[in-house]
mmCIF file of C-alpha atoms in Angstrom:
data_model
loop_
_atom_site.group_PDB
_atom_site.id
_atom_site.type_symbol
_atom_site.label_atom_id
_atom_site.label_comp_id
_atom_site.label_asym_id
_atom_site.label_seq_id
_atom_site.Cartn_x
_atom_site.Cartn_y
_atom_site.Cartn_z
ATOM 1 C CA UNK A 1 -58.508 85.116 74.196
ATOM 2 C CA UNK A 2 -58.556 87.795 71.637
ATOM 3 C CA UNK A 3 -55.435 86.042 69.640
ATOM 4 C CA UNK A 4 -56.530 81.948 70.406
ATOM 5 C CA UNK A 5 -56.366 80.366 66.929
ATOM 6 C CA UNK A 6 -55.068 83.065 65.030
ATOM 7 C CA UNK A 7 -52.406 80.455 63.497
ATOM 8 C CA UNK A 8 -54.927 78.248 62.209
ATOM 9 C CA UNK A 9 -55.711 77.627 58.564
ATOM 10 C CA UNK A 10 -58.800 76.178 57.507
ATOM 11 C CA UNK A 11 -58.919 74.256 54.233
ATOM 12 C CA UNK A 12 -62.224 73.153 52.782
ATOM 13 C CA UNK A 13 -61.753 69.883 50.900
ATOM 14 C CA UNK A 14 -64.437 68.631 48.611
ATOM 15 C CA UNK A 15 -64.541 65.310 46.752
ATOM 16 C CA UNK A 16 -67.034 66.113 44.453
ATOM 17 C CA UNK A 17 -65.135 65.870 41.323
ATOM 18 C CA UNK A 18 -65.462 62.335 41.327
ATOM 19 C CA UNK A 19 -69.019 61.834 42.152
ATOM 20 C CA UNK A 20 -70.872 64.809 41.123
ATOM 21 C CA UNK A 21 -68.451 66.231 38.109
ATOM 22 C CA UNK A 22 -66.511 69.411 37.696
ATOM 23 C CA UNK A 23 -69.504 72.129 37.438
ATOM 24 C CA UNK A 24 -70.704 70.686 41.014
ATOM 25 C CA UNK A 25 -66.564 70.826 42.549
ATOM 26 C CA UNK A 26 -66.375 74.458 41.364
ATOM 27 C CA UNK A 27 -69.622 75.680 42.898
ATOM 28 C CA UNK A 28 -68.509 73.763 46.269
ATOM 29 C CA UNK A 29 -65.156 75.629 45.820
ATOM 30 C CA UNK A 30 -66.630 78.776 45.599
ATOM 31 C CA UNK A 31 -68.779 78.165 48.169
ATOM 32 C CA UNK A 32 -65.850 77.424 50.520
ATOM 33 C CA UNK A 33 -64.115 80.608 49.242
ATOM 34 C CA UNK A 34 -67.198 82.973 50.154
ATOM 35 C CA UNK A 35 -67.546 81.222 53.566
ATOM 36 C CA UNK A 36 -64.075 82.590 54.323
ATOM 37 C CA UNK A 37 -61.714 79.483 54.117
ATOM 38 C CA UNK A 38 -58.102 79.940 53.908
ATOM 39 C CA UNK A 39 -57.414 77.149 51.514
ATOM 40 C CA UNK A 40 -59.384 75.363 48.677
ATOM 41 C CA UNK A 41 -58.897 71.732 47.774
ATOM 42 C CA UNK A 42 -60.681 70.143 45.237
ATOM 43 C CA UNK A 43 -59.572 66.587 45.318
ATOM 44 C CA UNK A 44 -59.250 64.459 41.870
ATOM 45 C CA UNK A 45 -59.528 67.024 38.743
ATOM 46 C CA UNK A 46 -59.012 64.585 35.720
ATOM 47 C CA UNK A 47 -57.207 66.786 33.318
ATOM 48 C CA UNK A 48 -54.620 69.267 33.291
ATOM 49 C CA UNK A 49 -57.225 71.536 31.798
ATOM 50 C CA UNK A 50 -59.430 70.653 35.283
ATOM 51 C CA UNK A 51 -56.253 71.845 37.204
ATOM 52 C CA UNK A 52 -55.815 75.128 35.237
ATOM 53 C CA UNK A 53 -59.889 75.550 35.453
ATOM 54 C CA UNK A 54 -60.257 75.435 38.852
ATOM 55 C CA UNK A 55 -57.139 77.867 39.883
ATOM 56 C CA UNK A 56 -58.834 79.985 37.610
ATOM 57 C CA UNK A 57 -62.078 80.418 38.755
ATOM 58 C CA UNK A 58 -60.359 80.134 43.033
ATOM 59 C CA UNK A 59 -61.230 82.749 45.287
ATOM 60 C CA UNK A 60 -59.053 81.771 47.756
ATOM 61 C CA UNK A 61 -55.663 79.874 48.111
ATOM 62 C CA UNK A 62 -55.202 76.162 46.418
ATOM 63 C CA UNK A 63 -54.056 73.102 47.219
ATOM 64 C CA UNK A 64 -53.534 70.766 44.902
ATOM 65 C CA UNK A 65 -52.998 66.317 45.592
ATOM 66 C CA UNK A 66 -50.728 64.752 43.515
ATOM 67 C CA UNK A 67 -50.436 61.207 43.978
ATOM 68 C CA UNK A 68 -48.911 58.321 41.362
ATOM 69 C CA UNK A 69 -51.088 56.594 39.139
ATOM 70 C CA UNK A 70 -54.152 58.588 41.115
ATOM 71 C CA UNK A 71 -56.839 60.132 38.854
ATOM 72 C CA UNK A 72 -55.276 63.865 38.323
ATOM 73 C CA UNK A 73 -52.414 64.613 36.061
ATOM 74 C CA UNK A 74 -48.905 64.174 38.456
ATOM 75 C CA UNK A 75 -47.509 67.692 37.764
ATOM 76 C CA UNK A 76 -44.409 68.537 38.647
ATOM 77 C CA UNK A 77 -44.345 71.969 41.512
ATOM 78 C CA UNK A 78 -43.287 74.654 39.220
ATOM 79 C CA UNK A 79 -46.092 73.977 36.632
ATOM 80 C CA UNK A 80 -48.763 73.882 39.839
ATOM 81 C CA UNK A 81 -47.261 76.875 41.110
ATOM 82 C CA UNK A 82 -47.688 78.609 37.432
ATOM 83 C CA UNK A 83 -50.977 77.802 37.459
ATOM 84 C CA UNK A 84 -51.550 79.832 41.076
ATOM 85 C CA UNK A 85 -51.980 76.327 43.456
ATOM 86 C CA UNK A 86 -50.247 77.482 46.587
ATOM 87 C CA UNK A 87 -49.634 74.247 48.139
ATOM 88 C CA UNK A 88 -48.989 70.870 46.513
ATOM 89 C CA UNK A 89 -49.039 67.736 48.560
ATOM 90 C CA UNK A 90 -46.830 64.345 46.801
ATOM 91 C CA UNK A 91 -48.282 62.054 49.912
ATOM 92 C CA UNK A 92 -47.146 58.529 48.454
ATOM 93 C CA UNK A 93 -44.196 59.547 46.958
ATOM 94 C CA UNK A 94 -41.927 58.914 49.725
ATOM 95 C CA UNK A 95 -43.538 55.551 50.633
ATOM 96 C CA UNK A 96 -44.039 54.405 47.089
ATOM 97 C CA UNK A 97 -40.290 54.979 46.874
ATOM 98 C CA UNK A 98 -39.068 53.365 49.804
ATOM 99 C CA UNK A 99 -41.472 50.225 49.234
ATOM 100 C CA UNK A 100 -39.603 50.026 45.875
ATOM 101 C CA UNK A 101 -36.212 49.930 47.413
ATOM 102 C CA UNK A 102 -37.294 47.306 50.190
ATOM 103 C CA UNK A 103 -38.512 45.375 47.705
ATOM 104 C CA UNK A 104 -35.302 45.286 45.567
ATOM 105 C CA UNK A 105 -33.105 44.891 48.366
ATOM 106 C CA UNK A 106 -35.205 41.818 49.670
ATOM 107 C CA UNK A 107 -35.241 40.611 46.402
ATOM 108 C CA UNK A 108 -31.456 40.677 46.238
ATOM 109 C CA UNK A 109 -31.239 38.644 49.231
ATOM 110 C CA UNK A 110 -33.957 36.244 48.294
ATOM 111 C CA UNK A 111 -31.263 35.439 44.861
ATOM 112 C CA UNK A 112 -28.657 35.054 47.703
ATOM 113 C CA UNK A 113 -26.233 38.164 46.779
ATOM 114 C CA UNK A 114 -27.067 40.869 49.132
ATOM 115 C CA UNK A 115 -26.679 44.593 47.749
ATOM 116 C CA UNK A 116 -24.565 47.233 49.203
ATOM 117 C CA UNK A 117 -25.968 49.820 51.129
ATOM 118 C CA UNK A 118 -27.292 52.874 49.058
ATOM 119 C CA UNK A 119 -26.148 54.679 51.787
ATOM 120 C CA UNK A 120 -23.959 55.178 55.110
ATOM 121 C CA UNK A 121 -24.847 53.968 58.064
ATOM 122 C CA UNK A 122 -23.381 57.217 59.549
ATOM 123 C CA UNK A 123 -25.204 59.074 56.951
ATOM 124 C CA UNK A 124 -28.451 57.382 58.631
ATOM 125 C CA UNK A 125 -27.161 57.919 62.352
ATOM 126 C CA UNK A 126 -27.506 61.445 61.448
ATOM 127 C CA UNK A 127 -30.754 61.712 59.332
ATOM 128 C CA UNK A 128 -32.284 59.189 62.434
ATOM 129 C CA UNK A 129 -30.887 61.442 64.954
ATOM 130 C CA UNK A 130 -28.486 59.104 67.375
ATOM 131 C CA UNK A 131 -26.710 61.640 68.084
ATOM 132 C CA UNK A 132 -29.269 63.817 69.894
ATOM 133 C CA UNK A 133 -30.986 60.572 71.407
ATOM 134 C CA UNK A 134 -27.603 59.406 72.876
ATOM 135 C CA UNK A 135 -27.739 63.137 74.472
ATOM 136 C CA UNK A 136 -30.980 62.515 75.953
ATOM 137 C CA UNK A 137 -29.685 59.633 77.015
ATOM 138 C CA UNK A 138 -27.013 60.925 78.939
ATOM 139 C CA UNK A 139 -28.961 63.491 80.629
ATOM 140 C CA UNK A 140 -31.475 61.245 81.820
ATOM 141 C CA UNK A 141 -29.108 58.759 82.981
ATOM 142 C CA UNK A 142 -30.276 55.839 80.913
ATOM 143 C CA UNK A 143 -28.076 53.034 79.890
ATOM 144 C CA UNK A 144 -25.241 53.745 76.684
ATOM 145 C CA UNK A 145 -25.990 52.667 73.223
ATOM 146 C CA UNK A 146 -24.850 55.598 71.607
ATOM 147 C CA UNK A 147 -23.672 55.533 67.649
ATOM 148 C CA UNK A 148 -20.438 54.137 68.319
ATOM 149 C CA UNK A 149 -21.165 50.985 70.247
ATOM 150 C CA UNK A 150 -24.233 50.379 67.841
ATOM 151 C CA UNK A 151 -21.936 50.497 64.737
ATOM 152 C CA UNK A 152 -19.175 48.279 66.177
ATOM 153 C CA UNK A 153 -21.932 46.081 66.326
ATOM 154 C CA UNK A 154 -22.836 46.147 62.911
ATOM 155 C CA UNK A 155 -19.163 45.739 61.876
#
């Protein structure tokens, strides 16, 4: 019982920023870093120079939110870490970037001249993992539909 939740990090967000200003984000940082937390995130800094002032002032660890046309700065990870943030989350980049590419490729189609495929189907198979669910497969017994029978039906 000693050891139960030993691997847990706490992280202490505050929103402040945005409602209260900077002075009242830094005081709730500090705050969160004299309570103990493991992590600080102050959500929305509106500068670079917000950035740099609050991983000055941390007492503890910092994460910082990068997200596309959001209301901080989008840094790139080397200047974050530089400043001292320890953890940087990009949480639409992925999705912003596949939305983009479904809505060129249905584009394409809509103008009746499909696109090739950015990318191998096999090259999927194995970022998907078919090859370790046809596995399962087999060990449970189910039905086949492993890679091979799924791409000579794409052929």
């Amino acid at each position: 019982a000693r050891e139960e939740g030993h691997d847990i990090l706490v992280m202490a967000r505050t929103d402040a920023r945005a409602t209260h200003g900077l002075k009242e984000a830094l005081w709730r940082a500090d705050a969160f870093a004299d309570l103990g937390v493991d992590i600080v995130f102050v959500e929305a800094p509106q500068s670079e120079r917000e950035l740099q002032l609050i991983a000055e002032r941390a007492a503890a660890p910092l994460m910082a939110n990068m997200i596309e046309q959001g209301a901080t700065p989008l840094l790139p990870p080397q200047r974050l870490h530089e400043m001292g943030y320890k953890i940087v989350a990009y949480p639409l980049t992925l999705l912003l970037s596949a939305a983009h590419a479904m809505e060129q490729a249905l584009i394409s189609l809509r103008s009746g001249i499909p696109r090739s495929a950015p990318m191998q189907f096999s090259r999927l198979q194995d970022i998907v993992g078919f090859a370790a669910y046809d596995q399962e497969q087999r060990r449970y017994g189910g039905p086949r539909h492993d890679a091979t029978i799924i791409k000579s039906g794409l052929e």
